[in-house]
Amino acid sequence: MPPAAETEHSPSRPRLRAAAGAAVLTGLLFCLAGRLAGSYPFGPRTRNIVDLGQQYLPFHAYWRTLLTGASHGDLFLNWTSGFGSNFLGDFGTYLSSPFDLLVVLFPADRTELALYVVTTAKIATAAAAMAALLLTLRRGPWPVAAVLGTAYALSGWTFNYAATVPMWLDGLVAFPLLCLVGEWARKGRRPVLGPLVVAVAWFANFYTAYMATIGAAVVLAVRLLTTDDTGSDRPAVTRTGAAPGRASGAGTATHDADRARHDADHARHDADRARHGDGRLRDPDGRYGSGGSEGPRPTLGRYGSGGSGGPDGPDGGGSSDSPRRTGGRRRPRLAALLRAARSVLIGIGLAAPLVVVIFLATKVADPTPPTAFAPAAWTDVLARFLPATASVATPALFIGTPALALALTLPFNTSVAARVRTGWAVAIVLVTLSLQWEPTHLIWHAGASPNGIPYRQTFVLCGLLLMAAWLSVARGVPRPLALLGGAGLLVFGARAAAVSPDIDRWTYPAAVGAMALAVLAAVAALLARGATGRRARRLLPVLAVGLLLAAQTGETLVTGKRTEEQQLSKVSWSPRVGPWHTDMTRAVAEKDAWPGHRTDPGEVPGGNDVLLVGGQGADYYSSLTADTYSRTLAGLGFGYFAKGRHPVSLDNPVTDAIFSIGTRMRSTPKAELAVDRLPEAGITVTDTPVPPLVTVHPADPRPRTTAANAFARQERMLGHTVYEVPAARRTDAPDGTATLDVRCPAGSEVWLWAPEYQGTAALADGPAVGFAGRLPAVLGPMQRLGTVPATGAVRIRLRPEDGAKPRLKLPAQPVGCLDRQRLASAVRDLTATGATEVRTTGHTLTADLPAGSTGTAVLAVPRISGWRCAAGDAPLAPAHSRLGLLAVPLDGKATTVTCSFRPPGVRLGGAVGAAALAALLATAVLHRRRGRAREGRQEFTARAHPARSPEKSAV
């Protein structure tokens, strides 16, 4: 069977080949780029840039623990982090992608490798989806579609942003899939599968799925305006019956085969015809419409040039003379928009049980300071189209110089219909401008300018550029004038970008090399167009594709390598998981006594330490960190990073007693952390008597002091006085240093609370202790400086860092002296009156209390939204709060207290999801009934009407 005929009978085969080719090529290139950069798992250098090491790696480690049944919590609640945190919100933010289930296939000590495989799989899937979409938009050579699909998946956005923020990669996959949903809606096909695709996209990562949905809406709008709006993509036909243009290049064979099949099928066309869902004729076999790569074949005249037969024939422009287009242009387009809206709304509704929970969690999350959007300089924007550029402040738009050059040829490619060229060019220009205008910037980011990377939506523009490149090249290499026009625009932009600081030493050499290979590829393709020899006609197209592949892959590898190298030198990083982590995991597992008391591993390299190594501690880093939790801990003297969303552990005996931390691990690094060395440390374990998780306090305690300092707040929460907080006399020296003089009881411990201070502090005969406060990003924790001498006189030397702002800013009462004997007495009292037994399940805590307990039972759990509590047999009700912790009033009769956590939004999201499911089932039933009705009409029509002659065909 000739290739063209085979393609016509099996339109899905080229898409499968292109998708598979793009996935394999993308996976190989991504791994090879890492190998060239020497990063894990192909080299010793860490990949754990910023949040990859501090959030995604720990969350995936905990996800594996939960899936294997080894965690204390469940899908609702995480007992490990933040003294008890909303896990369903974190699941929806970081772990809800189907790809994340792959972590269970790897051992517990290979989470880094599992996360790398998840990342690679997402990127490869995005390439496959884009390659399939391109062949759906227009039929053409599948190897070229595979190369362009790879260019999309390995764009600068992927290397610079998403490879280290894996959850965003779900949006990269979602964009081409949602564009396919738009195509199905345009043609009235797959009314059930469409909403399911939308649901999976929004479930996997609603944030980037939202951006992908906007991008897909742009693509659908362009398609409706530039293709036949009847719902069936029909080739353009002239009044004489011939489509404009001639066959060219590799498409000639397809063109001839299409003509032959067309003549053979003409006699049976009307006998086999079937009505589409909107009442319009379509190919009954589904050979052309099933994949959307082409509409039904025309029955008048010849097919367009090359027979590539994209939508509306050779140029995708539709027929200006079609009688169907007169008088009824708006109704089919409106119907298509309504079908698309139905798919999107039902799909989002199906994802609502998770999306609503995340949305409500963001409302109570620690607010980050507002960020004012500052558009990047246009020279920097142009620079980011070029290879080997990296910056988090400018849009990452690299798709490969050859692919960009092809996209730029579209406005000059006269073999493509004018309205197609205009529609896509206008869409790309408007989307590009939308990146730089604050109102549209806010629309892209759901109304809030993000902290950090301000151009998170640029993967959509990369996809649009590659669609433009495909439309220009699908029917064969553009004509020389179009190539020159695209090359001219490219050279102009490259020269204008030369002044940008984002330009790397590898940028122009890589771009020039890629363009040289691309020019050779174009020459080979042009020679193939006019070749007469059979061998030349076979080999030259293969050579052209090979040269294009070499150009794209070479540039991609250089960009991937240089991006990783620049990131390690410019942003914060975490070391790889090494002996320090595995030793700590083992030590924590041996001492874990939950829920008898908590075991805190302290700080290990990275972040979200307890998620990675186990235990139960304060350390917690999430976009959904509750504001209540962050403020409560900050008031007690804990420190934080990430502007409040990353509270860290505090090694303080009073807070250990408050939060029932009975076992604390402390680490001593054996060497300085390095990007290419596994971390090692010595670990010490300290067990301390602490009260149980549930203690009983007076109903209306009268605090000794209402002072607004961390020491007084700790005492109020503990319910006992354990500190002396003396007045400090400060003396500033001319060299910028200062001293604090106080008097404290001999033998007590000196603690300094200086949350905004940057520098060192030391007692007269003690070691210097570092403080690193830098608001609003970093809040420094209180720290122990030493022991008060027998004289009771304490002098603290302060030496701020050079250039630290503000220098030596201290609270009004920065020094507290802890009496260990008082603390031990307080612990004994709280233990005697506290819970006799504590039991926990996935998201519920139950405590047995001594008979006759009155006052308030206080749980060492932050009072975040979602908790309900009760004493005795009373029904659960929204929990009370005592100084930021869960509280349950006691009447002296109840001997138990129970608290259960339900993430806010679960019921509302479930109701919306149920309604969406009902709508989906109704849609399926209606679609099936209409299908049966069409089958009946088809049978009646086939028997009642003989086949018409080609001259009278109405298609």
Short mmCIF file of N, CA, C and O in Angstrom, two decimals, residues 20 36 168 233 242 255 263 268 390 508 572 708 733 735 786 823 917 947:
data_model
loop_
_atom_site.label_atom_id
_atom_site.label_comp_id
_atom_site.label_asym_id
_atom_site.label_seq_id
_atom_site.Cartn_x
_atom_site.Cartn_y
_atom_site.Cartn_z
N ALA A 20 5.57 8.97 19.65
CA ALA A 20 6.59 8.07 20.19
C ALA A 20 7.99 8.60 19.91
O ALA A 20 8.87 8.59 20.79
N LEU A 36 25.94 16.05 30.34
CA LEU A 36 26.94 17.05 29.97
C LEU A 36 27.17 18.04 31.11
O LEU A 36 28.28 18.54 31.29
N TRP A 168 4.89 22.19 37.71
CA TRP A 168 4.52 23.01 36.57
C TRP A 168 4.54 22.21 35.26
O TRP A 168 3.90 22.60 34.29
N ASP A 233 -13.46 20.40 8.58
CA ASP A 233 -12.38 21.10 7.90
C ASP A 233 -12.38 20.72 6.43
O ASP A 233 -12.02 19.61 6.07
N ALA A 242 -10.57 23.65 -8.65
CA ALA A 242 -9.20 23.30 -8.30
C ALA A 242 -8.76 24.09 -7.10
O ALA A 242 -9.00 25.28 -7.01
N HIS A 255 -0.28 13.85 -2.47
CA HIS A 255 -1.25 14.54 -3.32
C HIS A 255 -1.79 13.61 -4.41
O HIS A 255 -3.00 13.50 -4.62
N ASP A 263 -11.14 9.78 -6.52
CA ASP A 263 -11.94 9.35 -7.67
C ASP A 263 -12.58 7.99 -7.42
O ASP A 263 -13.72 7.75 -7.82
N ARG A 268 -19.35 6.16 -4.06
CA ARG A 268 -20.04 5.67 -2.87
C ARG A 268 -20.11 6.71 -1.75
O ARG A 268 -20.55 6.40 -0.66
N ALA A 390 19.67 32.22 30.63
CA ALA A 390 18.98 31.79 31.84
C ALA A 390 18.78 32.97 32.77
O ALA A 390 19.70 33.74 33.02
N TYR A 508 25.62 32.94 21.06
CA TYR A 508 25.74 33.18 19.61
C TYR A 508 26.46 32.05 18.88
O TYR A 508 26.03 31.69 17.76
N SER A 572 20.19 29.58 45.25
CA SER A 572 20.48 28.66 46.35
C SER A 572 20.24 27.21 45.91
O SER A 572 19.44 26.94 45.03
N ALA A 708 5.10 41.85 75.32
CA ALA A 708 5.07 41.38 73.93
C ALA A 708 6.45 40.91 73.50
O ALA A 708 7.04 41.44 72.55
N ALA A 733 29.50 50.97 69.99
CA ALA A 733 30.89 51.35 69.80
C ALA A 733 31.06 52.06 68.47
O ALA A 733 30.26 51.87 67.54
N ASP A 735 33.03 51.45 66.10
CA ASP A 735 33.29 50.54 64.97
C ASP A 735 32.04 49.80 64.50
O ASP A 735 32.12 48.90 63.66
N GLY A 786 24.84 30.79 76.29
CA GLY A 786 25.68 30.19 77.32
C GLY A 786 25.03 30.25 78.68
O GLY A 786 23.79 30.39 78.78
N LEU A 823 11.52 25.01 84.95
CA LEU A 823 10.98 24.30 83.79
C LEU A 823 10.68 22.85 84.13
O LEU A 823 9.62 22.31 83.76
N LEU A 917 -20.22 15.28 37.63
CA LEU A 917 -20.32 13.90 37.18
C LEU A 917 -21.69 13.61 36.59
O LEU A 917 -21.82 12.92 35.56
N ALA A 947 -25.97 6.41 -5.20
CA ALA A 947 -24.79 7.26 -5.15
C ALA A 947 -24.88 8.33 -6.22
O ALA A 947 -25.25 8.07 -7.34
#
